[in-house]
Coordinates of N, CA and C and ligand atoms in Angstrom, one line a residue:
M1 N 13.1 3.0 2.5 CA 12.0 3.8 1.6 C 12.3 3.1 0.2
R2 N 11.2 3.1 -0.4 CA 11.1 2.7 -2.1 C 10.5 3.8 -2.7
L3 N 11.2 4.1 -4.0 CA 10.6 5.1 -4.7 C 10.5 4.7 -6.1
Y4 N 9.2 4.5 -6.6 CA 8.9 4.0 -8.0 C 9.0 5.4 -8.7
T5 N 9.8 5.2 -9.9 CA 10.5 6.4 -10.6 C 10.7 6.0 -11.9
Y6 N 10.9 7.1 -12.8 CA 11.2 6.9 -14.1 C 12.2 8.1 -14.3
F7 N 13.4 7.7 -14.9 CA 14.4 8.9 -15.0 C 13.9 10.1 -15.6
R8 N 13.1 10.1 -16.6 CA 12.9 11.4 -17.1 C 11.3 12.1 -16.6
S9 N 10.8 11.4 -15.5 CA 9.8 11.8 -15.0 C 10.1 13.1 -14.0
S10 N 9.2 14.3 -14.5 CA 9.7 15.5 -13.6 C 9.1 15.4 -12.3
A11 N 7.9 14.7 -12.2 CA 7.2 14.4 -10.7 C 8.1 13.5 -10.0
A12 N 8.7 12.7 -10.4 CA 9.5 11.7 -9.7 C 10.8 12.6 -9.4
F13 N 11.3 13.4 -10.3 CA 12.6 14.2 -10.0 C 12.6 15.0 -8.9
R14 N 11.2 15.6 -8.7 CA 10.9 16.4 -7.6 C 11.1 15.7 -6.3
V15 N 10.5 14.5 -6.1 CA 10.7 13.7 -5.0 C 12.3 13.2 -4.9
R16 N 12.9 12.9 -6.0 CA 14.2 12.4 -5.7 C 15.2 13.7 -5.1
I17 N 14.8 14.7 -5.5 CA 15.6 16.2 -5.0 C 15.3 16.3 -3.3
A18 N 14.0 16.1 -3.1 CA 13.5 16.2 -1.8 C 14.0 15.1 -0.8
L19 N 14.2 13.9 -1.4 CA 14.9 12.7 -0.6 C 16.4 13.0 -0.5
N20 N 17.0 13.6 -1.5 CA 18.4 13.9 -1.2 C 18.6 15.1 -0.4
L21 N 17.8 16.2 -0.5 CA 18.1 17.3 0.4 C 18.1 16.8 1.9
K22 N 17.1 16.0 2.1 CA 16.7 15.5 3.5 C 17.9 14.2 3.9
Q23 N 18.7 14.0 2.8 CA 19.7 12.9 3.0 C 18.9 11.4 3.5
L24 N 17.9 11.2 2.8 CA 17.3 10.0 3.1 C 17.5 8.9 2.0
A25 N 18.0 7.7 2.5 CA 18.3 6.7 1.7 C 17.1 6.0 1.1
Y26 N 17.1 5.6 -0.2 CA 15.7 4.9 -0.6 C 16.2 4.2 -1.9
E27 N 15.5 3.1 -2.1 CA 15.6 2.3 -3.1 C 14.8 2.6 -4.4
A28 N 15.6 2.8 -5.5 CA 14.7 3.4 -6.7 C 14.2 2.3 -7.6
V29 N 12.9 2.2 -7.8 CA 12.3 1.1 -8.6 C 12.0 1.7 -9.9
P30 N 12.5 1.3 -10.8 CA 12.3 1.9 -12.2 C 10.8 1.5 -12.8
V31 N 10.2 2.3 -13.3 CA 8.9 2.2 -14.0 C 9.0 2.6 -15.2
H32 N 9.1 1.9 -16.4 CA 9.3 2.4 -17.9 C 8.0 2.9 -18.3
L33 N 7.9 4.2 -18.6 CA 6.5 4.9 -19.0 C 6.5 4.4 -20.3
L34 N 7.3 4.0 -21.4 CA 7.0 3.6 -22.7 C 7.1 2.3 -23.1
R35 N 7.9 1.5 -22.5 CA 8.1 0.2 -22.9 C 7.0 -0.6 -22.8
G36 N 6.5 -1.2 -23.9 CA 5.4 -2.3 -23.9 C 4.2 -1.5 -23.7
G37 N 4.0 -0.3 -24.1 CA 2.9 0.6 -23.8 C 2.9 1.2 -22.4
G38 N 3.8 1.1 -21.8 CA 3.9 1.6 -20.3 C 3.7 0.7 -19.1
E39 N 4.9 0.5 -18.6 CA 4.7 -0.3 -17.1 C 3.9 0.3 -16.3
Q40 N 3.4 1.6 -16.3 CA 2.5 2.2 -15.3 C 1.2 1.7 -15.5
Y41 N 0.8 0.8 -16.6 CA -0.3 0.1 -16.7 C -0.5 -1.3 -16.2
A42 N 0.6 -1.7 -15.7 CA 1.0 -3.2 -15.2 C 0.0 -3.2 -14.1
E43 N -0.6 -4.5 -13.8 CA -1.5 -4.6 -12.8 C -0.9 -4.4 -11.3
A44 N 0.2 -5.0 -11.2 CA 0.9 -4.7 -9.9 C 1.3 -3.3 -9.6
F45 N 1.4 -2.5 -10.7 CA 1.9 -1.0 -10.5 C 0.5 -0.3 -10.0
V46 N -0.6 -0.7 -11.0 CA -1.7 0.1 -10.6 C -2.4 -0.1 -9.1
A47 N -2.0 -1.3 -8.6 CA -2.3 -1.6 -7.3 C -1.7 -0.4 -6.2
R48 N -0.5 0.1 -6.8 CA 0.1 1.0 -5.9 C -0.4 2.4 -6.4
S49 N -0.5 2.6 -7.6 CA -0.9 3.9 -8.2 C -2.0 3.9 -9.1
P50 N -3.2 4.0 -8.5 CA -4.5 3.8 -9.4 C -4.6 4.7 -10.6
A51 N -4.0 6.0 -10.5 CA -4.0 6.6 -11.7 C -2.8 6.5 -12.6
H52 N -2.1 5.4 -12.7 CA -1.1 5.0 -13.5 C 0.2 6.2 -13.6
L53 N 0.4 6.6 -12.5 CA 1.2 7.7 -12.7 C 2.7 7.4 -11.6
V54 N 3.7 7.7 -12.0 CA 4.9 7.9 -11.1 C 4.9 9.2 -10.7
P55 N 5.5 9.6 -9.4 CA 6.2 8.6 -8.5 C 5.0 7.9 -7.5
V56 N 5.7 6.9 -6.9 CA 5.0 6.4 -5.8 C 6.0 6.1 -4.7
L57 N 5.8 6.5 -3.5 CA 6.7 6.4 -2.3 C 6.1 5.2 -1.4
E58 N 7.0 4.4 -1.0 CA 6.6 3.3 0.0 C 7.5 3.7 1.2
D59 N 6.9 3.8 2.3 CA 7.8 4.2 3.6 C 7.0 3.1 4.5
G60 N 7.7 1.9 4.9 CA 7.1 1.1 5.9 C 5.8 0.5 5.2
S61 N 4.6 0.6 5.9 CA 3.3 0.2 5.3 C 2.5 1.2 4.6
L62 N 3.1 2.4 4.4 CA 2.5 3.5 3.8 C 3.0 3.5 2.3
T63 N 1.7 3.6 1.4 CA 2.1 3.7 -0.1 C 1.4 5.1 -0.5
L64 N 2.3 5.9 -1.0 CA 1.8 7.3 -1.3 C 2.1 7.8 -2.7
T65 N 1.0 8.4 -3.4 CA 1.2 9.0 -4.8 C 1.1 10.3 -4.5
Q66 N 1.4 11.1 -5.6 CA 1.3 12.6 -5.8 C 2.5 13.2 -5.1
S67 N 3.4 13.8 -6.1 CA 4.7 14.2 -5.5 C 4.7 15.3 -4.5
L68 N 3.7 16.0 -4.5 CA 3.8 17.2 -3.3 C 3.1 16.5 -2.0
A69 N 2.3 15.6 -2.1 CA 1.7 15.1 -0.9 C 3.0 14.2 -0.3
I70 N 4.0 13.6 -1.2 CA 5.0 12.9 -0.7 C 6.0 13.8 -0.1
I71 N 6.3 14.9 -0.7 CA 7.3 15.7 -0.1 C 6.7 16.5 1.1
E72 N 5.5 16.7 1.3 CA 4.9 17.3 2.4 C 4.9 16.2 3.7
Y73 N 4.8 14.8 3.1 CA 4.9 13.7 4.1 C 6.5 13.7 4.7
L74 N 7.3 13.8 3.7 CA 8.8 13.8 4.0 C 9.1 15.0 5.1
E75 N 8.5 16.1 4.6 CA 8.7 17.3 5.5 C 8.3 17.0 7.0
E76 N 7.1 16.4 7.2 CA 6.6 16.2 8.4 C 7.2 15.1 9.1
R77 N 7.6 14.0 8.5 CA 8.1 12.8 9.1 C 9.6 12.9 9.4
Y78 N 10.3 13.7 8.5 CA 11.8 14.0 8.4 C 12.0 15.4 8.4
P79 N 11.8 16.1 9.4 CA 11.7 17.7 9.2 C 13.1 18.4 9.0
Q80 N 14.2 17.7 9.0 CA 15.6 18.3 8.8 C 16.3 17.9 7.7
P81 N 16.7 18.8 6.6 CA 16.6 20.2 6.7 C 15.3 20.3 6.1
P82 N 14.6 21.7 6.7 CA 13.2 22.0 6.1 C 13.1 22.3 4.8
L83 N 12.0 21.8 4.2 CA 11.9 22.4 2.7 C 10.8 23.3 2.7
L84 N 10.2 23.9 3.9 CA 9.1 24.7 4.0 C 9.5 25.6 5.0
P85 N 9.4 27.0 4.8 CA 9.8 27.8 5.8 C 8.9 27.8 7.1
A86 N 9.3 28.4 8.3 CA 8.6 28.3 9.4 C 7.3 29.1 9.5
A87 N 7.3 30.3 9.1 CA 6.1 31.1 9.2 C 5.2 30.9 8.2
T88 N 3.9 31.0 8.6 CA 2.7 30.7 7.9 C 2.6 31.1 6.6
A89 N 2.8 32.5 6.3 CA 2.7 33.2 5.3 C 3.7 32.7 4.3
E90 N 5.0 32.6 4.8 CA 6.1 32.1 3.9 C 5.9 30.7 3.4
R91 N 5.2 29.8 4.3 CA 5.0 28.4 3.7 C 3.9 28.6 2.6
A92 N 3.0 29.3 2.8 CA 1.7 29.6 1.8 C 2.6 30.1 0.3
R93 N 3.6 31.0 0.5 CA 4.1 31.6 -0.6 C 5.1 30.4 -1.5
V94 N 5.6 29.6 -0.6 CA 6.3 28.5 -1.4 C 5.3 27.4 -2.1
R95 N 4.5 27.2 -1.3 CA 3.2 26.2 -1.8 C 2.7 26.8 -3.0
E96 N 2.4 28.2 -3.0 CA 2.0 29.0 -4.2 C 2.9 28.7 -5.4
L97 N 4.2 28.8 -5.2 CA 5.1 28.6 -6.3 C 5.1 27.1 -6.8
A98 N 5.2 26.2 -5.9 CA 5.3 24.8 -6.2 C 3.9 24.4 -6.9
L99 N 2.7 24.9 -6.5 CA 1.6 24.5 -7.1 C 1.5 25.1 -8.5
S100 N 2.0 26.3 -8.7 CA 1.9 27.0 -9.9 C 2.5 26.3 -11.0
I101 N 3.6 25.4 -10.5 CA 4.3 24.3 -11.6 C 3.7 23.2 -11.6
A102 N 3.3 22.8 -10.4 CA 2.8 21.1 -10.5 C 1.4 21.0 -11.0
C103 N 0.5 22.1 -10.8 CA -0.9 22.2 -10.9 C -1.1 22.9 -12.5
D104 N -0.3 23.9 -12.7 CA -0.7 24.8 -13.8 C 0.0 24.5 -15.0
I105 N 1.4 23.8 -14.9 CA 2.3 23.7 -15.9 C 2.3 22.2 -16.3
H106 N 3.0 21.5 -15.2 CA 3.1 20.1 -15.5 C 2.0 19.1 -16.2
P107 N 0.9 19.3 -15.7 CA -0.2 18.4 -16.2 C -0.2 18.4 -17.7
L108 N -0.2 19.8 -18.3 CA -0.4 19.9 -19.8 C 0.9 19.3 -20.5
N109 N 1.8 19.0 -19.8 CA 3.0 18.2 -20.4 C 3.0 17.0 -20.6
N110 N 2.1 16.3 -19.8 CA 2.3 15.0 -19.3 C 2.2 13.8 -20.7
L111 N 2.8 12.8 -20.4 CA 2.8 11.7 -21.5 C 1.3 11.5 -22.2
R112 N 0.6 11.2 -21.1 CA -0.8 10.7 -21.6 C -1.8 12.0 -22.3
V113 N -1.3 13.2 -21.9 CA -1.8 14.4 -22.7 C -1.3 14.3 -24.2
L114 N 0.0 14.1 -24.3 CA 0.7 14.1 -25.7 C 0.2 13.1 -26.2
R115 N -0.1 11.9 -25.7 CA -0.7 10.8 -26.5 C -2.1 11.0 -26.9
T116 N -3.0 11.7 -26.4 CA -4.2 12.2 -26.8 C -4.2 13.2 -27.8
L117 N -3.0 14.0 -27.8 CA -3.0 14.9 -28.7 C -2.7 14.3 -30.1
Q118 N -1.7 13.3 -30.0 CA -1.3 12.5 -31.2 C -2.5 11.8 -31.8
E119 N -3.3 11.2 -30.9 CA -4.2 10.5 -31.4 C -5.5 11.3 -32.0
S120 N -5.3 12.5 -31.8 CA -6.4 13.5 -32.4 C -5.9 14.1 -33.6
G121 N -4.5 13.6 -34.0 CA -4.0 14.0 -35.3 C -3.0 15.4 -35.2
I122 N -2.5 15.6 -34.1 CA -1.6 16.7 -33.9 C -0.2 16.0 -33.9
D123 N 0.6 16.5 -34.9 CA 1.8 16.0 -35.4 C 2.9 16.2 -34.3
E124 N 4.0 15.8 -34.4 CA 5.3 16.1 -33.3 C 5.6 17.5 -33.3
P125 N 5.9 18.3 -34.4 CA 6.0 19.8 -34.3 C 5.0 20.4 -33.5
G126 N 3.6 19.9 -33.9 CA 2.5 20.6 -33.1 C 2.3 20.4 -31.7
R127 N 2.8 19.1 -31.4 CA 2.9 18.8 -29.8 C 4.1 19.6 -29.2
Q128 N 5.0 19.8 -29.8 CA 6.2 20.4 -29.4 C 5.7 21.9 -29.0
K129 N 5.0 22.6 -30.0 CA 4.4 23.9 -29.9 C 3.5 23.9 -28.5
W130 N 2.8 22.9 -28.5 CA 1.9 22.8 -27.4 C 2.6 22.9 -26.0
L131 N 3.7 22.0 -26.0 CA 4.6 22.2 -24.8 C 5.0 23.5 -24.4
R132 N 5.7 24.1 -25.5 CA 6.3 25.5 -25.3 C 5.3 26.5 -25.0
H133 N 4.1 26.4 -25.6 CA 3.2 27.2 -25.2 C 2.7 27.5 -23.7
W134 N 2.4 26.2 -23.1 CA 2.0 25.9 -21.9 C 3.2 26.4 -20.9
I135 N 4.2 26.0 -21.3 CA 5.4 26.1 -20.3 C 5.7 27.7 -20.3
G136 N 5.7 28.3 -21.4 CA 5.9 29.7 -21.5 C 4.7 30.6 -20.7
I137 N 3.5 30.2 -20.7 CA 2.4 31.0 -20.0 C 2.8 30.6 -18.6
G138 N 3.1 29.4 -18.3 CA 3.3 29.1 -16.8 C 4.5 29.9 -16.2
F139 N 5.5 29.7 -17.2 CA 6.9 30.4 -16.6 C 6.8 31.9 -16.4
A140 N 6.1 32.5 -17.3 CA 5.7 34.1 -17.1 C 5.1 34.3 -15.9
A141 N 4.2 33.6 -15.2 CA 3.5 33.7 -14.1 C 4.5 33.5 -12.8
V142 N 5.3 32.4 -13.0 CA 6.1 32.0 -11.9 C 7.4 33.1 -11.9
E143 N 7.7 33.4 -13.0 CA 8.8 34.5 -13.1 C 8.5 35.8 -12.4
R144 N 7.2 36.3 -12.3 CA 6.6 37.4 -11.5 C 6.7 37.1 -10.2
L145 N 6.1 35.9 -9.7 CA 6.1 35.5 -8.4 C 7.3 35.5 -7.9
L146 N 8.3 35.3 -8.6 CA 9.6 35.2 -8.0 C 10.4 36.6 -7.9
A147 N 9.7 37.7 -8.0 CA 10.2 39.0 -8.0 C 11.2 39.2 -6.6
D148 N 10.9 38.7 -5.5 CA 11.7 38.6 -4.4 C 12.9 37.8 -4.1
A149 N 12.8 36.9 -5.1 CA 13.8 35.7 -4.9 C 15.2 35.9 -5.0
G150 N 16.0 35.2 -4.4 CA 17.6 35.4 -4.6 C 18.1 34.2 -5.4
E151 N 19.0 33.5 -4.6 CA 19.6 32.2 -5.3 C 18.4 31.0 -5.5
Y152 N 17.6 31.0 -4.7 CA 16.6 30.0 -4.5 C 15.2 30.7 -4.6
C153 N 14.1 29.8 -4.7 CA 12.8 30.4 -4.7 C 12.3 31.0 -3.6
H154 N 12.8 30.7 -2.5 CA 12.5 31.5 -1.4 C 13.5 31.3 -0.2
G155 N 14.0 32.4 0.2 CA 15.0 32.2 1.4 C 16.4 31.9 0.8
D156 N 17.2 31.4 1.8 CA 18.6 31.1 1.5 C 19.0 29.8 1.4
A157 N 17.8 28.9 1.3 CA 18.2 27.3 1.1 C 17.3 26.7 0.2
P158 N 17.5 25.9 -0.5 CA 16.6 25.2 -1.5 C 15.4 24.5 -0.7
G159 N 14.2 24.7 -1.4 CA 12.8 24.1 -0.7 C 12.0 23.4 -1.6
M160 N 10.8 23.3 -1.3 CA 9.8 22.5 -2.0 C 9.5 23.3 -3.4
A161 N 9.6 24.6 -3.5 CA 9.4 25.2 -4.8 C 10.5 24.9 -5.8
D162 N 11.8 24.9 -5.3 CA 12.9 24.5 -6.1 C 12.9 23.0 -6.5
C163 N 12.3 22.1 -5.7 CA 12.1 20.8 -6.0 C 11.2 20.8 -7.2
C164 N 10.4 21.6 -7.4 CA 9.5 21.6 -8.4 C 10.1 22.4 -9.7
L165 N 10.8 23.4 -9.5 CA 11.2 24.4 -10.5 C 12.2 23.7 -11.4
V166 N 13.2 23.0 -10.8 CA 14.4 22.5 -11.5 C 13.9 21.3 -12.5
P167 N 13.0 20.4 -12.1 CA 12.6 19.4 -13.1 C 11.9 20.1 -14.3
Q168 N 11.1 21.1 -14.0 CA 10.2 21.9 -14.9 C 11.0 22.6 -16.0
V169 N 12.2 23.1 -15.4 CA 13.4 23.8 -16.4 C 14.0 22.5 -17.3
F170 N 14.1 21.4 -16.7 CA 14.6 20.2 -17.4 C 13.7 20.0 -18.7
N171 N 12.4 19.9 -18.4 CA 11.5 19.7 -19.4 C 11.5 20.8 -20.6
A172 N 11.5 22.0 -20.0 CA 11.5 23.3 -20.7 C 12.7 23.2 -21.9
L173 N 13.8 22.9 -21.2 CA 14.9 22.8 -22.0 C 14.9 21.7 -23.3
R174 N 14.4 20.8 -22.6 CA 14.2 19.5 -23.6 C 13.4 19.8 -24.8
V175 N 12.4 20.6 -24.7 CA 11.4 21.0 -25.8 C 12.0 22.4 -26.6
G176 N 13.2 22.8 -26.2 CA 13.5 24.1 -26.8 C 13.0 25.3 -26.4
C177 N 12.5 25.4 -25.1 CA 12.3 26.8 -24.6 C 13.5 27.5 -24.1
A178 N 13.6 28.8 -24.6 CA 14.6 29.5 -24.2 C 14.3 30.1 -22.8
L179 N 15.3 30.2 -22.0 CA 15.1 30.8 -20.5 C 15.5 32.3 -20.5
D180 N 15.7 33.0 -21.6 CA 16.1 34.4 -21.5 C 14.9 35.3 -21.0
P181 N 13.7 34.9 -21.3 CA 12.6 35.8 -20.7 C 12.4 35.5 -19.2
Y182 N 13.1 34.5 -18.8 CA 12.8 34.3 -17.3 C 14.2 34.2 -16.5
P183 N 14.7 35.4 -16.3 CA 16.2 35.6 -15.7 C 16.1 35.0 -14.4
R184 N 15.1 35.3 -13.6 CA 15.0 34.8 -12.1 C 14.9 33.2 -12.1
I185 N 14.1 32.6 -13.0 CA 14.0 31.1 -13.0 C 15.5 30.7 -13.5
A186 N 16.1 31.2 -14.6 CA 17.3 30.7 -15.0 C 18.4 30.9 -13.9
R187 N 18.2 32.1 -13.1 CA 19.3 32.1 -12.0 C 19.1 31.0 -10.9
I188 N 17.8 30.9 -10.5 CA 17.6 29.9 -9.6 C 18.1 28.5 -10.0
H189 N 17.7 28.2 -11.2 CA 18.0 26.8 -11.8 C 19.6 26.5 -11.7
H190 N 20.2 27.7 -12.2 CA 21.8 27.7 -12.1 C 22.3 27.3 -10.7
H191 N 21.7 28.0 -9.7 CA 22.3 27.8 -8.4 C 21.9 26.6 -7.8
C192 N 20.7 25.9 -8.1 CA 20.3 24.7 -7.6 C 21.0 23.6 -8.1
T193 N 21.4 23.7 -9.5 CA 22.1 22.5 -10.2 C 23.5 22.6 -9.8
Q194 N 24.0 23.5 -9.0 CA 25.4 23.3 -8.5 C 25.4 22.5 -7.4
L195 N 24.2 22.0 -6.7 CA 24.0 21.2 -5.4 C 24.1 19.8 -5.8
G196 N 24.8 18.9 -5.1 CA 24.7 17.6 -5.2 C 23.4 16.9 -5.1
A197 N 22.7 17.5 -4.4 CA 21.3 16.9 -4.0 C 20.5 16.9 -5.4
F198 N 20.7 17.9 -6.1 CA 20.0 18.2 -7.4 C 20.7 17.4 -8.6
Q199 N 22.0 17.3 -8.4 CA 22.6 16.7 -9.5 C 22.4 15.1 -9.4
R200 N 22.4 14.6 -8.1 CA 22.2 13.2 -8.0 C 20.8 12.8 -8.5
A201 N 19.8 13.7 -8.4 CA 18.4 13.5 -8.6 C 18.1 13.7 -10.2
A202 N 19.1 14.1 -11.0 CA 18.9 14.5 -12.5 C 18.6 13.3 -13.2
P203 N 17.8 13.3 -14.2 CA 17.6 12.2 -15.2 C 18.8 11.4 -15.5
A204 N 19.8 12.2 -15.8 CA 20.9 11.6 -16.5 C 21.8 10.6 -15.5
A205 N 21.6 10.9 -14.1 CA 22.1 10.3 -13.0 C 21.5 9.1 -12.5
Q206 N 20.4 8.8 -13.2 CA 19.5 7.7 -12.6 C 19.8 6.3 -13.4
A207 N 19.8 5.2 -12.4 CA 20.3 3.9 -13.1 C 19.5 3.5 -14.2
D208 N 18.1 4.1 -14.5 CA 17.5 3.6 -15.6 C 17.5 4.5 -16.8
A209 N 18.6 5.5 -16.6 CA 18.7 6.7 -17.6 C 19.1 6.0 -19.0
E210 N 18.3 6.5 -20.2 CA 18.7 5.9 -21.5 C 19.4 6.9 -22.4
Ligands
GSH1 N1 0.2 15.2 -10.0 C1 1.1 13.9 -10.0 C2 1.5 13.8 -11.5 C3 2.3 12.7 -11.9 C4 2.8 12.5 -13.1 O1 2.2 12.9 -14.0 N2 3.6 11.5 -13.3 C5 4.0 11.4 -14.9 C6 5.5 11.5 -15.1 S1 6.2 13.1 -14.7 C7 3.5 10.0 -15.3 O2 3.6 8.9 -14.7 N3 3.0 9.9 -16.7 C8 2.6 8.6 -17.2 C9 1.5 8.9 -18.2 O3 1.5 10.0 -18.6 O4 1.2 7.8 -18.8 C10 2.3 14.1 -9.1 O5 2.7 15.3 -8.8 O6 2.8 13.1 -8.6

């Protein structure tokens, strides 16, 4: 398997965690999102990812974008260990948490959104404020959804929601969001980041880390 990735990309970070949890070997192909205007715009990459976004997973003849579609694919193709619970209602709960992060928080943090803000005259402090604002709104909702959570987002093993939560916390800490208002998120982040699968997926552990 081959994963097109960027060390700091939180969407790629999600997939790296899932691959590690499932103990699947993969070749990491770095795509530098900033260098030369961004390698995501190079023609060879756009053929794989028409939206100019990482991650992209290649597994045999399959080329797949969208981190959650990739994780769901891995779950069906390589079921052990499971990243989704067995019961339908519980699976929906985990997807609810994962989508709250991947759809409602992360897109507002994205590089191309920040570039557009910059082009519209929003300065760096203004852009940081924007990031903290949307992360705060999103985390407040996720914190409430985690009312029954223990060490992980759901149940007693890390799953798809944890694959989304930890990278989003990484982004939050980078822009100076305090986790104090979100003790459940902070607790789950702490437990997950004790695990090798999360540590090996972390931005600083990637070959392309700067
Ligand atoms: N919904 C997509 C989001 C992918 C995404 O936004 N990737 C970011 C990095 S985290 C990216 O490639 N950004 C490049 C850009 O904004 O130009 C997914 O979950 O895979």
